[in-house]
Amino acid sequence: MIIDVHTHINNYHEERVVSLNDCLDKLTDTMLENKVDYSLVLSSYKVNEHRPSTKQVVEAISGRNNLGVVAGISYLNYNYRDLKEISEYLESGLIKGLKFYPGYEPFYPNDIRLKVVYDMAIEFDVPVMFHSGDTYAPTGKIKYSHPLHIDDLAVDYPDLKIVICHVGNPWIKDCMEVVYKNQNVHADISGLVLGDFSDKFERYMKKEIEEMITYAGDPKYLLYGTDWPISNMKSYLKFMNQLELPEEKKELILWKNAADLFKIDVSKL
């Protein structure tokens, strides 16, 4: 069983527009090729012809039982209509979590403006995911996306289930401490590379992830994710196979932790 908690259907090659259904078909075809059973699709913090809205994604995946939606929330642009829509999706079980993009947008995770959204996540018992670490775009401001800022949020909201995306790379040791210290914090290993891992970088990241597990203990906090299509699914699974871990610990990372955290009914897959 494999669950990828971090995929996108945005057009990252923005000289051409690819339809939403074509993007979804490409995702599901790639999942089939790589024997991935279920993926979470994360919508963006902004909406345009290249980045579909949460509403568009929810409607487009209807009937695709191997896909779920995590709703992107904009710090700068959300209004009460957005909150109402998100609450309705949460109540009906149409979204599995919420995603925030500090670094791409200029805010720290513990900003009081987001309290209403965090309270909503606690009420409906869904995880909140945060972009963390380096930004794909050079226009991002990485002081906002340092994983240490998640510690404030985790302490102030002990009932909030939190995911640090990209293990805070390159600040993996800082992410390691935040995860170790706070029982309500998880991390995903997505977006560590553009495209394929090179042999040298794969060895480097293997050491980093294994050190994280040695320090933070049994990887009940670690989630498998790729950041597809930015990162290659096949290369990521090869990387997972390289980790020197017992099979039962690999299973925690590959699907068991995600199934528990995001309440994914694997009996239907």
Short mmCIF file of C-alpha atoms in Angstrom, two decimals:
data_model
loop_
_atom_site.label_atom_id
_atom_site.label_comp_id
_atom_site.label_asym_id
_atom_site.label_seq_id
_atom_site.Cartn_x
_atom_site.Cartn_y
_atom_site.Cartn_z
CA MET A 1 0.00 0.00 0.00
CA ILE A 2 1.28 3.48 -0.89
CA ILE A 3 -0.35 6.83 -0.06
CA ASP A 4 1.16 10.01 -1.51
CA VAL A 5 0.09 12.89 0.73
CA HIS A 6 1.47 15.66 -1.46
CA THR A 7 0.61 16.09 -5.15
CA HIS A 8 -0.50 19.04 -7.27
CA ILE A 9 -2.41 19.50 -10.52
CA ASN A 10 -1.18 23.00 -11.25
CA ASN A 11 0.40 23.89 -14.59
CA TYR A 12 4.01 24.60 -13.67
CA HIS A 13 4.96 25.09 -17.33
CA GLU A 14 2.80 28.16 -17.69
CA GLU A 15 3.46 28.78 -21.36
CA ARG A 16 0.70 26.26 -22.00
CA VAL A 17 -2.61 25.57 -20.33
CA VAL A 18 -3.49 21.93 -19.66
CA SER A 19 -7.07 21.08 -18.73
CA LEU A 20 -7.89 20.01 -15.18
CA ASN A 21 -9.12 16.59 -16.32
CA ASP A 22 -5.97 16.05 -18.39
CA CYS A 23 -3.88 16.85 -15.30
CA LEU A 24 -5.93 14.42 -13.20
CA ASP A 25 -5.64 11.70 -15.84
CA LYS A 26 -1.88 12.18 -15.93
CA LEU A 27 -1.74 11.95 -12.14
CA THR A 28 -3.81 8.75 -11.97
CA ASP A 29 -1.86 7.19 -14.86
CA THR A 30 1.42 7.97 -13.06
CA MET A 31 0.01 6.51 -9.84
CA LEU A 32 -0.94 3.33 -11.69
CA GLU A 33 2.53 3.02 -13.23
CA ASN A 34 4.11 3.32 -9.78
CA LYS A 35 1.53 1.27 -7.84
CA VAL A 36 0.46 4.23 -5.73
CA ASP A 37 -2.94 3.47 -4.22
CA TYR A 38 -4.11 6.92 -3.13
CA SER A 39 -2.99 10.54 -3.47
CA LEU A 40 -3.94 13.80 -1.85
CA VAL A 41 -4.22 16.72 -4.28
CA LEU A 42 -3.28 20.06 -2.73
CA SER A 43 -4.92 23.14 -4.22
CA SER A 44 -3.01 26.41 -4.40
CA TYR A 45 -3.08 29.61 -2.36
CA LYS A 46 -3.91 31.46 -5.56
CA VAL A 47 -6.39 30.74 -8.34
CA ASN A 48 -5.85 31.44 -12.04
CA GLU A 49 -5.99 29.59 -15.35
CA HIS A 50 -2.99 27.49 -14.30
CA ARG A 51 -4.08 26.84 -10.71
CA PRO A 52 -7.60 25.50 -10.15
CA SER A 53 -9.66 26.48 -7.12
CA THR A 54 -10.53 24.06 -4.35
CA LYS A 55 -14.10 24.00 -5.65
CA GLN A 56 -12.89 23.02 -9.14
CA VAL A 57 -10.67 20.26 -7.74
CA VAL A 58 -13.40 18.88 -5.45
CA GLU A 59 -15.81 18.71 -8.38
CA ALA A 60 -13.22 17.25 -10.77
CA ILE A 61 -12.20 14.34 -8.51
CA SER A 62 -15.78 13.31 -7.79
CA GLY A 63 -15.98 9.61 -8.57
CA ARG A 64 -12.22 9.10 -8.39
CA ASN A 65 -11.98 7.08 -5.19
CA ASN A 66 -8.19 7.02 -5.17
CA LEU A 67 -7.90 10.82 -4.80
CA GLY A 68 -8.60 13.25 -1.97
CA VAL A 69 -8.36 17.02 -1.68
CA VAL A 70 -6.43 19.27 0.69
CA ALA A 71 -7.68 22.86 0.39
CA GLY A 72 -5.12 25.60 -0.13
CA ILE A 73 -5.78 28.67 2.05
CA SER A 74 -4.49 32.13 1.14
CA TYR A 75 -3.35 34.28 4.04
CA LEU A 76 -3.68 37.43 1.96
CA ASN A 77 -6.93 36.85 0.15
CA TYR A 78 -9.42 34.70 2.06
CA ASN A 79 -12.82 36.13 3.03
CA TYR A 80 -15.92 34.91 4.85
CA ARG A 81 -17.30 33.27 1.66
CA ASP A 82 -14.14 31.18 1.39
CA LEU A 83 -14.44 30.16 5.05
CA LYS A 84 -18.09 29.21 4.56
CA GLU A 85 -17.23 27.09 1.52
CA ILE A 86 -14.34 25.38 3.31
CA SER A 87 -16.49 24.67 6.39
CA GLU A 88 -19.17 23.10 4.18
CA TYR A 89 -16.59 20.90 2.45
CA LEU A 90 -15.17 19.87 5.84
CA GLU A 91 -18.61 19.07 7.21
CA SER A 92 -19.46 16.92 4.20
CA GLY A 93 -16.07 15.18 4.20
CA LEU A 94 -15.12 16.45 0.73
CA ILE A 95 -11.72 17.74 1.84
CA LYS A 96 -9.17 15.92 3.98
CA GLY A 97 -7.14 18.85 5.29
CA LEU A 98 -5.97 22.44 4.81
CA LYS A 99 -2.72 23.74 3.30
CA PHE A 100 -0.96 27.04 4.01
CA TYR A 101 1.91 28.59 2.08
CA PRO A 102 4.19 30.68 4.34
CA GLY A 103 7.21 31.77 2.34
CA TYR A 104 5.14 32.14 -0.80
CA GLU A 105 2.93 34.51 1.18
CA PRO A 106 4.45 36.79 3.86
CA PHE A 107 3.13 35.47 7.19
CA TYR A 108 4.24 33.37 10.13
CA PRO A 109 2.18 30.26 10.94
CA ASN A 110 1.11 31.53 14.39
CA ASP A 111 -0.43 34.72 12.93
CA ILE A 112 -3.62 35.51 14.87
CA ARG A 113 -5.47 36.20 11.61
CA LEU A 114 -5.54 32.45 10.95
CA LYS A 115 -7.00 31.46 14.33
CA VAL A 116 -10.49 31.09 12.85
CA VAL A 117 -9.16 28.59 10.30
CA TYR A 118 -7.18 26.62 12.89
CA ASP A 119 -10.24 26.45 15.13
CA MET A 120 -12.18 25.06 12.17
CA ALA A 121 -9.50 22.40 11.57
CA ILE A 122 -9.67 21.37 15.23
CA GLU A 123 -13.48 21.24 15.17
CA PHE A 124 -13.53 18.95 12.12
CA ASP A 125 -10.39 17.08 13.22
CA VAL A 126 -8.39 17.54 10.00
CA PRO A 127 -4.65 18.21 9.64
CA VAL A 128 -3.18 21.54 8.57
CA MET A 129 -0.17 21.39 6.24
CA PHE A 130 2.46 24.10 5.92
CA HIS A 131 4.92 24.76 3.17
CA SER A 132 8.28 24.76 4.91
CA GLY A 133 11.90 25.34 3.90
CA ASP A 134 13.09 26.45 0.49
CA THR A 135 10.63 27.94 -2.02
CA TYR A 136 10.24 26.70 -5.59
CA ALA A 137 10.09 30.35 -6.73
CA PRO A 138 12.99 32.73 -5.99
CA THR A 139 10.44 35.42 -5.11
CA GLY A 140 9.50 33.51 -1.93
CA LYS A 141 10.67 34.88 1.44
CA ILE A 142 12.10 31.96 3.37
CA LYS A 143 12.23 33.66 6.76
CA TYR A 144 8.49 32.90 6.92
CA SER A 145 8.89 29.23 6.02
CA HIS A 146 11.47 28.15 8.61
CA PRO A 147 10.17 25.04 10.44
CA LEU A 148 10.99 26.48 13.87
CA HIS A 149 7.98 28.79 13.53
CA ILE A 150 5.75 25.70 13.64
CA ASP A 151 6.78 25.13 17.26
CA ASP A 152 4.89 28.26 18.40
CA LEU A 153 1.77 27.03 16.65
CA ALA A 154 2.08 23.50 18.02
CA VAL A 155 2.40 24.77 21.60
CA ASP A 156 -0.43 27.33 21.28
CA TYR A 157 -2.78 24.81 19.59
CA PRO A 158 -2.05 21.40 21.16
CA ASP A 159 -5.20 19.90 19.59
CA LEU A 160 -4.23 21.01 16.09
CA LYS A 161 -2.78 18.28 13.86
CA ILE A 162 0.12 19.83 11.93
CA VAL A 163 2.23 18.66 8.97
CA ILE A 164 5.56 20.31 8.14
CA CYS A 165 5.94 19.81 4.38
CA HIS A 166 9.30 18.99 2.79
CA VAL A 167 10.74 18.18 6.27
CA GLY A 168 11.65 21.88 6.36
CA ASN A 169 14.51 21.24 3.90
CA PRO A 170 17.25 22.50 4.18
CA TRP A 171 16.52 22.96 7.92
CA ILE A 172 15.84 19.27 8.50
CA LYS A 173 17.50 19.23 11.94
CA ASP A 174 15.21 22.05 13.08
CA CYS A 175 12.20 20.17 11.73
CA MET A 176 13.48 17.07 13.51
CA GLU A 177 13.42 18.88 16.87
CA VAL A 178 9.94 20.37 16.33
CA VAL A 179 8.55 16.93 15.44
CA TYR A 180 10.33 15.25 18.34
CA LYS A 181 9.14 17.85 20.87
CA ASN A 182 5.51 18.16 19.79
CA GLN A 183 3.23 15.12 19.65
CA ASN A 184 0.79 16.95 17.35
CA VAL A 185 3.37 17.62 14.60
CA HIS A 186 4.11 15.42 11.57
CA ALA A 187 6.35 15.97 8.55
CA ASP A 188 6.23 14.84 4.94
CA ILE A 189 9.27 14.09 2.78
CA SER A 190 7.88 15.71 -0.39
CA GLY A 191 9.64 18.13 -2.71
CA LEU A 192 13.22 17.29 -1.77
CA VAL A 193 14.28 17.31 -5.41
CA LEU A 194 13.22 18.70 -8.78
CA GLY A 195 12.62 15.77 -11.12
CA ASP A 196 14.82 12.78 -10.26
CA PHE A 197 17.24 12.22 -7.40
CA SER A 198 20.87 12.16 -8.49
CA ASP A 199 22.93 9.39 -6.86
CA LYS A 200 24.89 11.91 -4.81
CA PHE A 201 21.85 13.83 -3.58
CA GLU A 202 19.98 10.61 -2.87
CA ARG A 203 22.84 9.48 -0.58
CA TYR A 204 22.82 12.87 1.15
CA MET A 205 19.05 12.89 1.76
CA LYS A 206 19.09 9.22 2.84
CA LYS A 207 21.53 10.14 5.60
CA GLU A 208 19.42 13.16 6.64
CA ILE A 209 16.14 11.21 6.86
CA GLU A 210 17.76 8.29 8.68
CA GLU A 211 19.32 10.73 11.19
CA MET A 212 15.91 12.30 11.72
CA ILE A 213 14.39 8.91 12.55
CA THR A 214 17.31 8.05 14.85
CA TYR A 215 16.79 11.31 16.75
CA ALA A 216 13.00 11.63 16.76
CA GLY A 217 12.28 7.93 17.23
CA ASP A 218 9.81 5.52 15.64
CA PRO A 219 8.61 7.30 12.46
CA LYS A 220 4.94 7.58 13.44
CA TYR A 221 5.23 11.27 12.51
CA LEU A 222 6.69 10.83 9.01
CA LEU A 223 4.58 10.82 5.83
CA TYR A 224 5.36 9.78 2.28
CA GLY A 225 4.76 12.50 -0.31
CA THR A 226 6.40 13.48 -3.57
CA ASP A 227 5.25 16.97 -4.66
CA TRP A 228 4.39 15.46 -8.06
CA PRO A 229 4.66 16.71 -10.83
CA ILE A 230 7.62 18.75 -9.55
CA SER A 231 9.23 15.56 -8.23
CA ASN A 232 9.25 12.19 -9.96
CA MET A 233 7.21 9.37 -8.35
CA LYS A 234 9.45 6.55 -9.61
CA SER A 235 12.60 8.25 -8.34
CA TYR A 236 10.94 8.91 -4.97
CA LEU A 237 9.97 5.27 -4.49
CA LYS A 238 13.54 4.25 -5.33
CA PHE A 239 14.69 6.69 -2.64
CA MET A 240 12.29 5.12 -0.11
CA ASN A 241 13.66 1.67 -0.95
CA GLN A 242 17.18 2.91 -0.17
CA LEU A 243 16.30 3.82 3.42
CA GLU A 244 17.82 1.38 5.90
CA LEU A 245 14.65 0.74 7.88
CA PRO A 246 12.68 -2.38 8.80
CA GLU A 247 9.71 -3.01 6.53
CA GLU A 248 7.20 -2.25 9.28
CA LYS A 249 8.71 1.24 9.70
CA LYS A 250 8.67 1.83 5.95
CA GLU A 251 4.99 0.86 5.99
CA LEU A 252 4.30 3.52 8.62
CA ILE A 253 5.82 6.14 6.33
CA LEU A 254 4.40 4.81 3.07
CA TRP A 255 0.76 4.62 4.13
CA LYS A 256 -0.21 3.78 7.72
CA ASN A 257 0.54 7.19 9.23
CA ALA A 258 -1.28 8.96 6.39
CA ALA A 259 -4.33 6.69 6.60
CA ASP A 260 -4.66 7.45 10.33
CA LEU A 261 -3.95 11.19 10.11
CA PHE A 262 -6.15 11.96 7.09
CA LYS A 263 -8.80 9.31 7.87
CA ILE A 264 -8.40 7.49 4.57
CA ASP A 265 -10.49 4.32 4.39
CA VAL A 266 -7.97 1.94 2.79
CA SER A 267 -10.53 -0.88 2.69
CA LYS A 268 -12.09 0.94 -0.29
CA LEU A 269 -8.86 1.10 -2.29
#
